[in-house]
Amino acid sequence: MKHIAANLRAIQDRIARACESVGRDPSTVTLVAVSKTFPIEAVRAAYDLGLRHFGESRLQEALPKLDAMPTDITWHFIGALQSNKARKIGERFDVVHTLGSESALKELAKSSRRVTTLIEVNIGDESQKAGISQKDLDAFHQVVLHYAQVDLRGLMTIGPVLEPEQMRPLFREIREEADRRKLPWASMGMSQDFEVAIQEGSTHIRVGSALFGTRG
Ligand SMILES: *Cc1c(COP(=O)(O)O)cnc(C)c1O
């Protein structure tokens, strides 16, 4: 697990340089360590290095990690939010990044606690990808506001697989859509492109492989 320490130093360096390039304070960027597919030992190693935000994309895979790890972790759900699991996900995760349908919203709102949530935006309007298309965002945002159990904080996007510089206009769109709605958070940027995302105003970067290594 020694590679995780070295990887984390490299990531923190990249974050610092990206922030410096646009005059941002690095403390305004949350590093979400995406531990999906990695064993609990990897989560523990990252925890011991000081990380407190972790991202998982499947409820069943995440539960043993949630149960075993200390309670001062903020757990982020970043996977497909299926309606039949949304309620449980809302109860076990602290932040749900991938709200993208009315049926999932209804179930999420049944959680026994208020759920901190982001709307997933399908920015390239990719047909196979989840999320709300930009043209439907206004209407969906209005619906979300009807649910007191859902605490909407921001927008999230995955986006198409492109070169980092090609992602820039898409990240900028998301930040502008969030600002227009007075939503503070934008969850965007992954291992390959988080510098560009930070420069465009990301508040949550979701980093897996750059931290833990390639997924098998
Ligand atoms: C897996 C995943 C990530 C992390 O991707 P890396 O390229 O490994 O950093 C980020 N966001 C989502 C939604 C993911 O599913």
Coordinates of C-alpha atoms and ligand atoms in Angstrom, one line a residue:
M1 CA 0.0 0.0 0.0
K2 CA 3.1 2.2 -0.1
H3 CA 2.2 3.3 -3.6
I4 CA -0.9 5.1 -2.2
A5 CA 1.2 7.5 -0.2
A6 CA 3.3 8.4 -3.2
N7 CA 0.2 8.7 -5.4
L8 CA -1.5 10.9 -2.8
R9 CA 1.5 13.3 -2.7
A10 CA 1.4 13.5 -6.5
I11 CA -2.3 14.2 -6.5
Q12 CA -2.0 16.9 -3.8
D13 CA 0.8 18.5 -5.9
R14 CA -1.4 18.5 -9.0
I15 CA -4.3 20.0 -6.9
A16 CA -2.0 22.7 -5.5
R17 CA -0.7 23.7 -8.9
A18 CA -4.1 23.8 -10.6
C19 CA -5.4 25.9 -7.7
E20 CA -2.4 28.2 -7.9
S21 CA -2.9 28.7 -11.7
V22 CA -6.4 30.2 -11.1
G23 CA -5.9 31.7 -7.6
R24 CA -8.0 29.2 -5.8
D25 CA -7.5 28.1 -2.2
P26 CA -6.8 24.3 -2.3
S27 CA -9.1 23.9 0.8
T28 CA -12.0 24.7 -1.5
V29 CA -11.5 21.4 -3.4
T30 CA -12.6 18.2 -1.8
L31 CA -10.7 15.1 -2.9
V32 CA -13.1 12.2 -3.0
A33 CA -11.1 9.0 -3.0
V34 CA -12.9 6.6 -5.3
S35 CA -12.4 3.2 -3.6
K36 CA -14.8 1.1 -5.7
T37 CA -13.3 -2.3 -6.6
F38 CA -10.4 -1.7 -4.2
P39 CA -10.3 -3.7 -0.9
I40 CA -10.9 -2.3 2.5
E41 CA -7.1 -2.4 3.1
A42 CA -6.7 0.3 0.5
V43 CA -9.4 2.4 2.1
R44 CA -7.7 2.0 5.5
A45 CA -4.3 3.0 4.0
A46 CA -5.9 6.1 2.5
Y47 CA -7.6 6.9 5.8
D48 CA -4.4 6.6 7.7
L49 CA -2.9 9.1 5.3
G50 CA -5.6 11.5 6.3
L51 CA -8.3 11.1 3.7
R52 CA -11.8 11.4 5.0
H53 CA -13.9 11.5 1.8
F54 CA -14.5 8.2 -0.1
G55 CA -16.6 7.4 -3.1
E56 CA -18.3 4.1 -3.9
S57 CA -20.5 3.2 -6.8
R58 CA -22.3 0.0 -5.6
L59 CA -24.3 -0.3 -2.4
Q60 CA -23.6 -4.0 -1.9
E61 CA -19.9 -3.6 -2.4
A62 CA -19.7 -0.5 -0.2
L63 CA -21.7 -1.7 2.8
P64 CA -18.9 -3.8 4.4
K65 CA -16.5 -0.9 4.0
L66 CA -19.0 1.5 5.5
D67 CA -19.6 -0.8 8.4
A68 CA -15.9 -1.5 9.1
M69 CA -14.4 2.0 8.8
P70 CA -14.4 4.8 11.4
T71 CA -17.5 7.1 11.5
D72 CA -15.6 10.3 10.7
I73 CA -15.6 9.4 7.0
T74 CA -17.9 11.2 4.6
W75 CA -19.2 8.6 2.1
H76 CA -20.1 9.7 -1.4
F77 CA -22.3 7.6 -3.6
I78 CA -21.2 8.1 -7.2
G79 CA -22.7 5.1 -9.0
A80 CA -26.0 4.6 -10.9
L81 CA -28.8 5.5 -8.5
Q82 CA -31.3 2.7 -9.1
S83 CA -34.8 3.5 -7.7
N84 CA -35.1 0.2 -5.8
K85 CA -31.9 1.0 -3.9
A86 CA -32.1 4.8 -3.6
R87 CA -33.8 4.8 -0.1
K88 CA -31.1 2.6 1.4
I89 CA -28.3 4.5 -0.3
G90 CA -29.7 7.8 1.1
E91 CA -29.7 6.3 4.6
R92 CA -26.1 4.9 4.4
F93 CA -24.3 7.5 2.3
D94 CA -23.6 11.1 3.3
V95 CA -23.7 12.6 -0.2
V96 CA -25.4 11.2 -3.3
H97 CA -23.9 12.6 -6.5
T98 CA -26.0 10.9 -9.0
L99 CA -29.6 11.9 -8.7
G100 CA -30.9 11.6 -12.3
S101 CA -34.5 10.5 -12.4
E102 CA -37.8 11.3 -10.7
S103 CA -38.4 7.7 -9.7
A104 CA -35.0 7.7 -7.8
L105 CA -35.8 11.1 -6.3
K106 CA -39.1 9.8 -4.9
E107 CA -37.4 6.8 -3.3
L108 CA -34.4 8.9 -2.0
A109 CA -36.9 11.2 -0.3
K110 CA -38.2 8.3 1.7
S111 CA -34.9 8.0 3.5
S112 CA -35.1 8.4 7.3
R113 CA -32.6 11.3 7.2
R114 CA -32.2 14.3 5.0
V115 CA -29.9 13.5 2.1
T116 CA -27.3 15.8 0.7
T117 CA -27.6 15.5 -3.1
L118 CA -26.3 16.6 -6.4
I119 CA -28.1 16.3 -9.7
E120 CA -26.2 14.4 -12.3
V121 CA -26.1 16.2 -15.6
N122 CA -25.7 14.4 -18.9
I123 CA -23.6 17.1 -20.4
G124 CA -22.7 15.6 -23.8
D125 CA -26.3 14.3 -24.1
E126 CA -24.8 10.9 -24.5
S127 CA -27.6 8.4 -25.1
Q128 CA -26.3 5.6 -23.0
K129 CA -25.3 7.8 -20.0
A130 CA -27.4 8.5 -17.0
G131 CA -28.3 11.9 -15.8
I132 CA -30.6 14.8 -16.7
S133 CA -30.0 16.5 -20.0
Q134 CA -29.3 20.3 -19.9
K135 CA -32.6 21.1 -21.5
D136 CA -34.6 19.2 -18.8
L137 CA -32.5 20.6 -15.9
D138 CA -34.8 23.5 -15.0
A139 CA -37.8 21.4 -14.8
F140 CA -36.1 18.7 -12.8
H141 CA -34.6 21.2 -10.5
Q142 CA -38.0 22.5 -9.7
V143 CA -39.3 19.0 -8.9
V144 CA -36.3 18.3 -6.6
L145 CA -37.2 21.5 -4.6
H146 CA -40.5 20.0 -3.6
Y147 CA -38.8 17.3 -1.5
A148 CA -37.8 18.6 1.9
Q149 CA -35.9 15.4 2.6
V150 CA -33.5 16.2 -0.3
D151 CA -30.9 18.8 0.4
L152 CA -29.7 19.8 -3.1
R153 CA -26.2 21.3 -3.1
G154 CA -24.9 21.0 -6.6
L155 CA -24.5 19.5 -10.0
M156 CA -22.3 16.5 -11.0
T157 CA -21.2 15.3 -14.3
I158 CA -19.1 12.5 -15.7
G159 CA -19.0 13.5 -19.3
P160 CA -17.7 11.8 -22.4
V161 CA -14.1 10.4 -22.5
L162 CA -12.2 13.2 -24.1
E163 CA -8.8 14.8 -23.7
P164 CA -8.7 17.1 -20.6
E165 CA -8.6 20.3 -22.7
Q166 CA -11.7 19.1 -24.6
M167 CA -13.5 18.7 -21.3
R168 CA -12.9 22.4 -20.4
P169 CA -16.0 23.8 -22.1
L170 CA -18.2 21.1 -20.6
F171 CA -16.9 21.7 -17.1
R172 CA -17.5 25.4 -17.6
E173 CA -21.1 24.7 -18.6
I174 CA -21.7 22.7 -15.4
R175 CA -20.2 25.4 -13.2
E176 CA -22.3 28.1 -14.9
E177 CA -25.5 25.9 -14.6
A178 CA -24.7 25.5 -10.9
D179 CA -24.0 29.2 -10.4
R180 CA -27.2 30.2 -12.2
R181 CA -29.1 28.1 -9.6
K182 CA -27.1 29.3 -6.7
L183 CA -25.8 25.8 -6.0
P184 CA -22.4 25.9 -4.4
W185 CA -21.0 22.5 -5.5
A186 CA -19.8 21.1 -8.8
S187 CA -18.6 17.5 -8.7
M188 CA -16.5 17.1 -11.8
G189 CA -13.0 15.9 -12.7
M190 CA -11.5 12.4 -12.4
S191 CA -7.9 11.1 -12.5
Q192 CA -7.2 12.2 -16.0
D193 CA -8.7 15.7 -16.0
F194 CA -9.1 17.0 -12.5
E195 CA -6.8 20.0 -13.0
V196 CA -9.0 21.3 -15.8
A197 CA -12.0 20.7 -13.6
I198 CA -10.5 22.6 -10.7
Q199 CA -9.6 25.5 -13.0
E200 CA -13.3 25.6 -14.1
G201 CA -14.6 25.6 -10.6
S202 CA -15.0 22.0 -9.4
T203 CA -15.5 21.6 -5.7
H204 CA -15.4 17.8 -5.6
I205 CA -12.9 15.8 -7.7
R206 CA -13.5 12.1 -7.8
V207 CA -10.2 10.3 -8.1
G208 CA -9.8 6.6 -8.2
S209 CA -7.0 5.1 -10.4
A210 CA -4.5 8.0 -9.8
L211 CA -4.7 7.2 -6.1
F212 CA -5.2 3.5 -5.8
G213 CA -3.8 2.2 -9.1
T214 CA -5.5 0.7 -12.1
R215 CA -8.7 -1.3 -11.5
G216 CA -8.4 -4.9 -12.4
Ligands
LIG1 C1 -14.8 5.3 -11.1 C2 -15.3 6.6 -11.1 C3 -14.5 7.7 -10.9 C4 -13.0 7.6 -10.7 O1 -12.4 7.4 -12.0 P1 -10.8 7.4 -12.1 O2 -10.6 7.6 -13.6 O3 -10.3 6.0 -11.7 O4 -10.2 8.5 -11.3 C5 -15.0 9.0 -10.8 N1 -16.3 9.2 -11.0 C6 -17.2 8.2 -11.2 C7 -18.6 8.5 -11.4 C8 -16.7 6.9 -11.3 O5 -17.6 5.9 -11.5

